[in-house]
Coordinates of C-alpha atoms in Angstrom, one line a residue:
M1 CA 35.3 3.8 -32.9
Y2 CA 37.5 1.4 -34.9
T3 CA 36.6 2.8 -38.3
H4 CA 37.1 6.4 -37.1
T5 CA 40.5 5.9 -35.6
H6 CA 42.0 3.7 -38.2
T7 CA 40.7 5.1 -41.5
S8 CA 39.4 8.7 -41.1
C9 CA 42.5 9.8 -39.2
P10 CA 45.9 9.8 -41.0
P11 CA 46.6 6.3 -42.3
Q12 CA 48.0 4.0 -39.6
A13 CA 46.7 0.7 -41.1
H14 CA 47.0 -0.4 -44.7
E15 CA 44.0 -0.3 -47.0
V16 CA 44.2 -4.0 -47.5
L17 CA 43.0 -4.4 -43.9
C18 CA 39.9 -2.4 -44.7
L19 CA 39.1 -4.4 -47.8
E20 CA 39.6 -7.7 -45.9
M21 CA 37.2 -6.5 -43.2
L22 CA 34.6 -5.5 -45.8
T23 CA 34.8 -8.8 -47.7
L24 CA 34.6 -10.7 -44.4
L25 CA 31.4 -8.8 -43.4
L26 CA 29.7 -9.3 -46.9
E27 CA 30.8 -12.9 -47.4
R28 CA 27.7 -14.2 -45.5
P29 CA 25.4 -11.1 -45.4
T30 CA 23.1 -10.5 -42.5
D31 CA 21.2 -7.4 -41.4
D32 CA 23.8 -6.6 -38.8
S33 CA 26.9 -7.3 -41.0
V34 CA 25.6 -5.3 -43.9
E35 CA 24.7 -2.4 -41.6
V36 CA 28.2 -2.4 -40.1
S37 CA 29.8 -2.5 -43.6
V38 CA 27.7 0.4 -44.8
S39 CA 28.7 2.6 -41.9
F40 CA 32.3 1.5 -42.3
L41 CA 32.2 2.5 -46.0
K42 CA 30.8 5.9 -45.2
E43 CA 34.0 6.7 -43.2
C44 CA 36.7 5.2 -45.4
G45 CA 35.1 5.1 -48.8
L46 CA 36.7 8.3 -50.1
K47 CA 40.2 7.1 -49.1
L48 CA 39.7 3.7 -50.6
T49 CA 38.6 5.2 -53.9
E50 CA 41.8 7.2 -54.0
V51 CA 44.1 4.4 -53.0
S52 CA 42.5 1.2 -54.6
P53 CA 39.5 1.9 -56.9
R54 CA 39.4 -1.7 -58.1
G55 CA 38.9 -2.9 -54.5
I56 CA 36.1 -0.5 -53.7
N57 CA 34.4 -1.3 -57.0
A58 CA 34.4 -5.0 -56.0
I59 CA 32.9 -4.1 -52.6
F60 CA 30.1 -2.1 -54.2
E61 CA 29.4 -4.9 -56.7
R62 CA 29.0 -7.3 -53.8
L63 CA 26.5 -4.8 -52.2
R64 CA 24.6 -4.6 -55.4
N65 CA 24.3 -8.4 -55.5
V66 CA 23.0 -8.4 -51.9
L67 CA 20.5 -5.8 -52.8
H68 CA 19.2 -7.8 -55.8
E69 CA 19.0 -11.0 -53.7
S70 CA 16.7 -9.2 -51.3
S71 CA 17.5 -11.6 -48.5
I72 CA 17.8 -8.9 -45.9
D73 CA 15.4 -6.5 -44.3
K74 CA 14.0 -3.6 -46.2
R75 CA 15.5 -1.1 -43.7
V76 CA 19.0 -2.4 -44.6
Q77 CA 18.2 -2.4 -48.3
Y78 CA 17.4 1.3 -48.0
M79 CA 20.7 1.8 -46.3
I80 CA 22.5 0.2 -49.3
E81 CA 20.7 2.5 -51.6
V82 CA 21.7 5.5 -49.5
M83 CA 25.3 4.3 -49.7
F84 CA 25.2 4.2 -53.5
A85 CA 23.8 7.8 -53.5
I86 CA 26.7 8.9 -51.2
R87 CA 29.2 7.3 -53.6
K88 CA 27.5 9.1 -56.5
D89 CA 27.9 12.5 -54.7
G90 CA 31.6 11.8 -54.1
F91 CA 31.5 11.4 -50.3
K92 CA 31.2 15.1 -49.9
D93 CA 29.8 14.8 -46.3
H94 CA 32.4 12.2 -45.3
P95 CA 35.9 13.6 -45.8
V96 CA 39.1 11.5 -45.3
V97 CA 40.3 13.5 -42.3
T98 CA 38.0 15.7 -40.3
E99 CA 39.1 19.1 -39.1
G100 CA 41.1 19.1 -36.0
L101 CA 42.4 15.5 -36.4
D102 CA 45.2 16.2 -38.9
L103 CA 47.9 16.4 -36.2
V104 CA 50.7 14.3 -37.7
D105 CA 52.7 15.3 -40.8
E106 CA 52.7 12.9 -43.8
D107 CA 56.5 12.4 -43.5
E108 CA 56.2 11.3 -39.9
Q109 CA 53.3 8.9 -40.5
F110 CA 53.8 5.1 -40.2
T111 CA 51.5 2.7 -42.0
H112 CA 51.1 -0.7 -40.5
M113 CA 50.5 -3.9 -42.6
L114 CA 48.1 -6.0 -40.4
P115 CA 46.4 -8.9 -42.4
L116 CA 43.5 -10.6 -40.7
D117 CA 44.8 -14.1 -41.2
D118 CA 48.1 -13.6 -39.4
N119 CA 48.9 -14.9 -35.9
Y120 CA 49.5 -12.0 -33.5
N121 CA 50.8 -11.8 -30.0
L122 CA 47.8 -10.6 -28.1
E123 CA 49.8 -9.7 -25.0
D124 CA 47.1 -10.7 -22.5
V125 CA 49.5 -9.9 -19.7
L126 CA 48.8 -6.2 -20.2
N127 CA 45.2 -6.8 -19.1
V128 CA 46.5 -7.9 -15.6
F129 CA 47.4 -5.3 -13.1
K130 CA 50.9 -5.3 -11.8
M131 CA 52.5 -3.1 -9.2
D132 CA 55.1 -0.8 -10.6
P133 CA 57.7 0.0 -7.9
D134 CA 59.1 2.9 -10.0
F135 CA 55.7 4.4 -10.9
L136 CA 56.7 8.0 -10.2
E137 CA 59.9 7.9 -12.2
N138 CA 58.2 6.2 -15.2
E139 CA 55.4 8.8 -15.0
E140 CA 58.0 11.6 -15.3
K141 CA 59.7 9.9 -18.2
Y142 CA 56.3 9.6 -20.0
K143 CA 55.6 13.2 -19.4
T144 CA 58.9 14.3 -20.9
I145 CA 58.4 12.2 -24.0
K146 CA 54.9 13.5 -24.3
R147 CA 56.1 17.1 -24.2
D148 CA 58.8 16.4 -26.8
I149 CA 56.3 14.9 -29.2
L150 CA 53.4 17.4 -28.7
D151 CA 55.5 20.5 -28.0
E152 CA 53.7 21.3 -24.8
D153 CA 56.4 23.5 -23.2
S154 CA 54.7 26.8 -24.0
S155 CA 51.3 25.7 -23.3
D156 CA 52.3 24.1 -19.9
S157 CA 53.6 27.4 -18.7
G158 CA 50.2 29.1 -19.3
E159 CA 48.4 26.1 -17.8
E160 CA 50.6 26.2 -14.7
G161 CA 49.8 29.9 -14.3
D162 CA 46.2 29.2 -14.6
G163 CA 46.5 26.3 -12.2
S164 CA 48.1 28.5 -9.6
K165 CA 45.4 31.1 -9.9
E166 CA 42.7 28.4 -9.5
E167 CA 44.5 27.0 -6.4
E168 CA 44.6 30.4 -4.8
E169 CA 40.9 30.9 -5.5
E170 CA 40.1 27.4 -4.0
E171 CA 42.1 28.3 -0.9
E172 CA 40.2 31.5 -0.5
E173 CA 36.9 29.7 -0.9
D174 CA 37.9 27.1 1.7
E175 CA 38.8 29.9 4.2
D176 CA 35.4 31.5 3.6
E177 CA 33.7 28.2 4.2
N178 CA 35.7 27.7 7.4
E179 CA 34.6 31.1 8.7
E180 CA 31.0 30.4 7.9
E181 CA 31.2 27.1 9.7
G182 CA 32.7 28.8 12.7
E183 CA 29.8 31.3 12.7
G184 CA 27.3 28.5 12.3
E185 CA 28.7 26.8 15.4
K186 CA 28.0 29.9 17.4
V187 CA 24.4 30.5 16.3
T188 CA 21.8 27.7 16.2
I189 CA 18.6 28.5 14.2
F190 CA 15.5 26.3 14.6
D191 CA 13.0 26.4 11.7
Q192 CA 9.5 26.5 13.1
T193 CA 7.8 27.3 9.8
E194 CA 7.7 23.6 8.8
V195 CA 8.9 24.5 5.3
N196 CA 10.6 21.1 4.9
L197 CA 7.5 19.3 6.0
V198 CA 5.3 21.2 3.5
A199 CA 7.8 20.5 0.7
F200 CA 8.0 16.8 1.6
R201 CA 4.2 16.5 1.5
R202 CA 4.1 18.3 -1.8
T203 CA 6.5 15.9 -3.4
I204 CA 4.6 12.9 -2.1
Y205 CA 1.3 14.3 -3.4
L206 CA 2.8 15.0 -6.8
A207 CA 4.3 11.5 -7.0
I208 CA 0.9 10.0 -6.1
Q209 CA -1.1 12.0 -8.6
S210 CA 1.4 11.4 -11.4
S211 CA 1.4 7.6 -11.1
L212 CA -0.6 5.3 -13.2
D213 CA -0.8 2.4 -10.8
F214 CA 0.2 1.7 -7.2
E215 CA 3.4 -0.2 -8.1
E216 CA 4.8 2.7 -10.0
C217 CA 3.9 5.1 -7.1
A218 CA 5.5 2.8 -4.5
H219 CA 8.7 2.7 -6.7
K220 CA 8.8 6.5 -7.0
L221 CA 8.3 7.0 -3.2
I222 CA 11.0 4.4 -2.3
K223 CA 13.5 6.1 -4.7
M224 CA 13.2 9.4 -2.8
D225 CA 15.3 8.0 0.1
F226 CA 13.6 10.2 2.8
P227 CA 14.8 9.8 6.4
D228 CA 13.2 7.3 8.8
S229 CA 11.7 10.2 10.9
Q230 CA 9.4 10.9 7.9
T231 CA 7.9 7.4 7.8
K232 CA 4.8 8.2 9.7
E233 CA 4.3 11.4 7.7
L234 CA 4.4 9.4 4.5
C235 CA 1.6 7.1 5.9
N236 CA -0.4 10.2 7.0
M237 CA -0.1 11.7 3.5
I238 CA -1.3 8.5 1.8
L239 CA -4.3 8.5 4.2
D240 CA -5.0 12.2 3.6
C241 CA -4.9 11.8 -0.2
C242 CA -7.4 8.8 0.1
A243 CA -9.7 10.9 2.4
Q244 CA -9.8 13.8 -0.1
Q245 CA -11.2 11.7 -2.9
R246 CA -14.9 11.9 -3.8
T247 CA -15.2 8.1 -3.7
Y248 CA -12.9 5.5 -2.4
E249 CA -10.2 4.3 -4.8
K250 CA -8.6 0.9 -4.4
F251 CA -5.3 2.5 -5.5
F252 CA -4.6 3.9 -2.0
G253 CA -5.4 0.6 -0.2
L254 CA -3.0 -1.3 -2.5
L255 CA -0.3 1.4 -2.0
A256 CA -0.7 1.3 1.8
G257 CA -0.6 -2.5 1.8
R258 CA 2.5 -2.5 -0.3
F259 CA 4.3 -0.2 2.2
C260 CA 3.2 -2.3 5.1
V261 CA 4.6 -5.4 3.5
L262 CA 7.9 -3.7 2.6
K263 CA 8.9 -2.7 6.2
K264 CA 7.7 -3.2 9.7
E265 CA 8.0 0.5 10.4
Y266 CA 5.2 1.3 8.0
M267 CA 2.9 -1.3 9.5
E268 CA 3.6 0.2 13.0
S269 CA 2.9 3.7 11.7
F270 CA -0.5 2.6 10.3
E271 CA -1.3 0.9 13.6
A272 CA -0.7 4.2 15.5
I273 CA -2.6 6.2 12.8
F274 CA -5.7 3.8 13.2
S275 CA -5.9 4.6 17.0
E276 CA -5.4 8.3 16.4
Q277 CA -8.0 8.4 13.6
Y278 CA -10.5 6.6 15.8
D279 CA -10.0 9.0 18.7
T280 CA -10.5 12.0 16.4
I281 CA -13.0 10.5 14.1
H282 CA -15.7 13.1 15.1
R283 CA -13.6 15.8 13.3
L284 CA -14.0 14.1 9.8
E285 CA -16.8 14.7 7.4
T286 CA -18.9 11.8 6.3
N287 CA -17.2 11.3 2.9
K288 CA -13.7 11.4 4.5
L289 CA -14.8 9.1 7.2
R290 CA -16.1 6.5 4.7
N291 CA -12.9 6.6 2.7
V292 CA -10.7 6.2 5.8
A293 CA -12.8 3.2 7.0
R294 CA -12.7 1.5 3.7
L295 CA -8.9 2.0 3.5
F296 CA -8.4 0.3 6.9
A297 CA -10.8 -2.4 6.0
H298 CA -8.7 -3.2 3.0
L299 CA -5.5 -3.3 5.2
L300 CA -7.2 -5.7 7.7
Y301 CA -8.6 -7.9 5.0
T302 CA -5.1 -8.3 3.4
D303 CA -3.5 -8.7 6.9
S304 CA -1.3 -5.8 6.1
V305 CA -2.2 -4.5 9.6
P306 CA -2.7 -6.8 12.6
W307 CA -6.3 -7.2 13.9
S308 CA -5.0 -6.1 17.3
V309 CA -5.7 -2.5 16.2
L310 CA -9.4 -3.1 17.0
E311 CA -8.5 -3.0 20.7
C312 CA -9.1 0.7 20.9
I313 CA -12.8 0.3 20.0
R314 CA -15.2 0.1 23.0
M315 CA -18.9 -0.6 22.2
S316 CA -21.1 1.2 24.7
E317 CA -23.4 4.2 24.8
E318 CA -20.8 6.2 26.8
T319 CA -17.7 5.5 24.8
T320 CA -19.1 5.9 21.3
T321 CA -20.4 8.8 19.3
S322 CA -22.4 8.9 16.1
S323 CA -19.2 9.3 14.0
S324 CA -17.4 6.4 15.6
R325 CA -20.5 4.2 15.2
I326 CA -20.6 5.1 11.5
F327 CA -16.9 4.3 11.2
V328 CA -17.3 0.9 12.8
K329 CA -20.4 0.2 10.6
I330 CA -18.5 0.9 7.4
L331 CA -15.4 -0.9 8.5
F332 CA -17.2 -4.2 9.3
Q333 CA -19.6 -4.0 6.3
E334 CA -16.5 -3.7 4.1
L335 CA -14.8 -6.6 5.9
C336 CA -18.0 -8.7 5.4
A337 CA -18.0 -7.8 1.7
Y338 CA -14.3 -8.7 1.3
M339 CA -14.3 -11.9 3.4
G340 CA -17.9 -13.0 3.8
L341 CA -19.8 -13.4 7.0
P342 CA -18.5 -17.0 7.9
K343 CA -14.8 -16.1 7.5
L344 CA -15.2 -12.8 9.3
N345 CA -17.0 -14.6 12.2
Q346 CA -14.3 -17.2 12.2
R347 CA -11.6 -14.6 12.4
L348 CA -13.4 -12.8 15.3
K349 CA -13.7 -16.0 17.2
D350 CA -9.9 -16.7 17.0
P351 CA -8.8 -17.5 20.6
T352 CA -5.5 -15.7 20.1
L353 CA -7.2 -12.4 19.3
Q354 CA -10.0 -12.5 22.0
P355 CA -8.1 -10.2 24.4
F356 CA -8.2 -7.5 21.6
F357 CA -12.0 -7.9 21.0
E358 CA -13.1 -7.5 24.6
G359 CA -14.1 -3.9 24.0
L360 CA -15.7 -4.7 20.6
F361 CA -17.9 -7.5 22.1
P362 CA -18.2 -6.5 25.8
R363 CA -19.3 -9.0 28.4
D364 CA -18.6 -7.1 31.6
N365 CA -22.0 -5.4 31.8
P366 CA -25.3 -6.7 30.4
R367 CA -26.2 -3.2 29.3
N368 CA -23.1 -2.9 27.1
T369 CA -23.7 -6.4 25.8
R370 CA -27.2 -5.5 24.7
F371 CA -25.9 -2.4 23.1
A372 CA -23.3 -4.3 21.0
I373 CA -25.9 -6.9 20.0
N374 CA -28.4 -4.2 18.9
F375 CA -25.7 -2.3 17.0
F376 CA -24.4 -5.2 15.0
T377 CA -28.0 -6.5 14.2
S378 CA -29.0 -3.0 13.0
I379 CA -26.1 -2.9 10.5
G380 CA -27.0 -6.3 9.2
L381 CA -24.3 -8.3 10.9
G382 CA -26.3 -10.1 13.6
G383 CA -24.5 -13.3 12.9
L384 CA -21.4 -12.0 14.7
T385 CA -23.3 -11.7 18.0
D386 CA -24.3 -15.4 18.5
E387 CA -22.0 -15.9 21.4
L388 CA -23.0 -12.6 23.0
R389 CA -26.7 -13.7 22.9
E390 CA -25.8 -16.9 24.6
H391 CA -23.8 -15.0 27.2
L392 CA -26.7 -12.7 27.8
K393 CA -29.1 -15.6 28.2
N394 CA -26.8 -17.4 30.7
A395 CA -25.9 -14.2 32.6
P396 CA -28.8 -14.5 35.2
K397 CA -27.8 -18.0 36.0
M398 CA -24.2 -17.0 36.5
I399 CA -25.3 -14.1 38.7
M400 CA -27.5 -16.5 40.8
T401 CA -24.6 -19.0 41.3
Q402 CA -22.4 -16.1 42.4
N403 CA -25.0 -14.9 44.8
Q404 CA -25.5 -18.4 46.2
E405 CA -21.7 -18.8 46.7
V406 CA -21.7 -15.4 48.5
E407 CA -24.6 -16.5 50.8
S408 CA -23.1 -19.8 51.6
S409 CA -19.8 -18.1 52.6
D410 CA -21.8 -15.6 54.7
S411 CA -23.8 -18.4 56.5
S412 CA -20.6 -20.4 57.2
S413 CA -19.0 -17.4 58.7
S414 CA -22.1 -16.6 60.8
S415 CA -22.3 -20.2 62.1
S416 CA -18.6 -20.2 63.0
S417 CA -19.0 -16.9 64.9
S418 CA -22.1 -18.3 66.8
S419 CA -20.1 -21.5 67.7
D420 CA -17.3 -19.3 69.0
S421 CA -19.7 -17.2 71.1
S422 CA -21.3 -20.3 72.5
S423 CA -18.0 -21.8 73.4
S424 CA -16.9 -18.6 75.0
D425 CA -20.2 -18.5 77.0
S426 CA -19.7 -22.0 78.2
S427 CA -16.2 -21.4 79.3
S428 CA -17.3 -18.3 81.2
E429 CA -20.1 -20.2 82.8
S430 CA -17.7 -23.0 83.8
D431 CA -15.4 -20.5 85.3
S432 CA -18.2 -18.8 87.2
D433 CA -19.5 -22.3 88.3
S434 CA -16.1 -23.2 89.5
G435 CA -15.8 -19.8 91.3
S436 CA -19.2 -20.0 92.9
R437 CA -19.9 -23.6 93.9
S438 CA -22.2 -22.4 96.6
D439 CA -25.0 -21.3 94.1
S440 CA -28.0 -23.4 93.9
S441 CA -29.0 -25.9 91.1
S442 CA -32.1 -23.9 90.3
S443 CA -30.1 -20.9 89.0
R444 CA -28.0 -23.3 86.8
S445 CA -31.1 -24.8 85.1
S446 CA -32.7 -21.4 84.5
S447 CA -29.5 -20.1 82.8
S448 CA -29.2 -23.2 80.6
D449 CA -32.9 -22.8 79.5
S450 CA -32.4 -19.1 78.6
D451 CA -29.3 -20.0 76.6
S452 CA -31.1 -22.7 74.6
R453 CA -34.0 -20.3 73.9
H454 CA -31.6 -17.6 72.7
K455 CA -29.9 -20.0 70.3
K456 CA -33.2 -21.2 68.9
K457 CA -34.2 -17.6 68.2
K458 CA -31.0 -16.9 66.4
R459 CA -31.3 -20.0 64.2
K460 CA -34.9 -19.1 63.3
G461 CA -33.9 -15.6 62.3
Q462 CA -31.1 -16.9 60.1
T463 CA -33.3 -19.4 58.3
E464 CA -35.9 -16.6 57.7
K465 CA -33.3 -14.4 56.3
T466 CA -32.0 -17.1 53.9
K467 CA -35.6 -17.8 52.8
N468 CA -36.3 -14.1 52.1
K469 CA -33.1 -13.8 50.1
K470 CA -34.0 -16.9 48.0
K471 CA -37.5 -15.5 47.4
K472 CA -36.0 -12.2 46.2
N473 CA -33.5 -13.9 43.9
E474 CA -36.3 -16.1 42.4
D475 CA -38.4 -13.0 41.9
D476 CA -35.5 -11.2 40.2
R477 CA -35.0 -14.2 37.9
M478 CA -38.6 -14.4 37.0
G479 CA -38.7 -10.7 36.3
H480 CA -35.6 -10.8 34.2
R481 CA -37.0 -13.8 32.2
R482 CA -40.2 -11.9 31.6
R483 CA -38.4 -8.8 30.5
S484 CA -36.2 -10.8 28.1
A485 CA -39.3 -12.6 26.8
R486 CA -41.0 -9.3 26.3
Q487 CA -38.0 -7.8 24.5
E488 CA -37.8 -10.9 22.2
D489 CA -41.5 -10.6 21.5
D490 CA -41.1 -6.9 20.7
R491 CA -38.1 -7.6 18.4
Q492 CA -40.0 -10.3 16.6
K493 CA -43.0 -8.0 16.2
V494 CA -40.7 -5.3 14.9
D495 CA -39.1 -7.7 12.5
V496 CA -42.5 -8.9 11.3
R497 CA -43.8 -5.4 10.9
G498 CA -40.7 -4.5 8.9
R499 CA -41.0 -7.5 6.7
Q500 CA -44.7 -6.7 6.2
R501 CA -43.8 -3.1 5.3
E502 CA -41.2 -4.3 2.8
A503 CA -43.7 -6.8 1.3
D504 CA -46.3 -4.0 1.0
R505 CA -43.8 -1.7 -0.6
E506 CA -42.8 -4.4 -3.1
T507 CA -46.5 -5.1 -3.9
D508 CA -47.1 -1.4 -4.4
R509 CA -44.1 -1.2 -6.7
D510 CA -45.3 -4.1 -8.7
R511 CA -48.8 -2.6 -9.0
R512 CA -47.4 0.7 -10.1
R513 CA -45.2 -1.1 -12.7
E514 CA -48.3 -3.1 -14.0
R515 CA -50.3 0.1 -14.2
E516 CA -47.6 1.9 -16.1
R517 CA -47.3 -1.1 -18.4
E518 CA -51.1 -1.2 -18.9
G519 CA -51.1 2.6 -19.6
G520 CA -48.4 2.2 -22.1
R521 CA -50.3 -0.6 -23.8
D522 CA -53.4 1.5 -23.9
K523 CA -51.5 4.4 -25.5
N524 CA -50.0 2.1 -28.1
R525 CA -53.5 0.7 -28.9
E526 CA -54.9 4.2 -29.3
R527 CA -52.0 5.2 -31.5
N528 CA -52.5 2.1 -33.7
K529 CA -56.2 2.9 -34.0
E530 CA -55.5 6.5 -35.0
N531 CA -52.9 5.3 -37.5
R532 CA -55.4 2.9 -39.0
D533 CA -58.1 5.5 -39.3
R534 CA -55.7 7.9 -41.0
N535 CA -54.7 5.2 -43.4
R536 CA -58.3 4.4 -44.2
E537 CA -59.1 8.1 -44.8
R538 CA -56.1 8.4 -47.1
E539 CA -57.1 5.4 -49.1
E540 CA -60.7 6.7 -49.5
R541 CA -59.4 10.1 -50.7
R542 CA -57.2 8.3 -53.2
R543 CA -60.1 6.3 -54.5
R544 CA -62.2 9.4 -54.9

């Protein structure tokens, strides 16, 4: 900008200033200083050759010396050679004054002598803003001076006319807009076609597909500045893109985890999506189901989503389907692969999270407990059910203690009722005795004997009932123990049979491999024999 305004335009600064600048730049040549001097020479070289040819010759001699010293980069050396070629052509592509900038006549031009070594008043006060109380008056003075210098009287009239026309057109447009706004207030149109939603999902899909890594994709999606109402839709779109892949890609898990870390709203959206997906998991295909489960396993492993989302899972025959069981299987197998079985077991035993795992590891019903144990052992995660097994073993004892407590409370209530009845009988008898003193002593003794016999019969019946209940409970315990022992024996037998089958399969495989190897060796031997026979025949033919 400096070179263009001070040298290419009509001369405002003396040529001595240009020569001083060039000598200063080439005094200690560097790549940058030589590059600036070459660009400076392109603009003012023609004018300097006309005004001071001796000075421009000295500058080019200095450039030639710099070129011969070869202390600068090759790129800058090529620039110096190009500069010499431009000088040889007479600066035909770099005129003194370009067309359209020759605005001041030569008689009205003033050339300033500004040496570099002089001390100048920099007037730093001009860089500080000061309030002008007479701003409007000074602005009018400036406009009048500007018109006198540039002769803008004729042009101003045309511009004013154009400005008035433009103002009228703007007023008409404003009126039209106001009318349209008034009509809009009267009629409200609701878009039920979900065009905006489709366009939003399309932009998200294109941004995901055009990104190289998850960080670039997250940066693109954040830059879109979509409203907060579309937060859940963004999370759903990430999940849908992941589900549509042929195999699970870690890209989507990292992208979802990044959004969960950025804002709490994204984490809450993924929590709600987890429960919704589990409720409608039977609608997904096996491939989509696998991808969704692995995505949520990644979010749980990185703690991007709290483990309280597992509260919606209820392990029982009635509350689960084949699709939900496959989902839980893939989810926990991926968590075990990420964390390892000890860390996963430690996390599931966290006392602060136990209320959320009551449905996952049920203890309310022995049937549901057995179902959960069998499920986790079948998917290879039986180590997570150690506490459930202990609970299932101790369940009969707990049931017996509860029954005994109930029986003791029943017996205490019956004894209290019998004592109350006996006291009431005695009181009634005393009243009757006091009322009828004339009865004989034989009737009193017979009534007391009958009462004592009745009490003894009641006590015998109660003791027989308690004995029968105890016998039944003991029989139930023994039967339950026998059943559990039989089940354990059956499981052990099944495990032994499965191990034997695996061992038999492995031995069969080894035998097949050995047979194949032996067959290959036999083939190689036969080939070697054939080759030897052929070679012998050839040698015999040659000898003959």
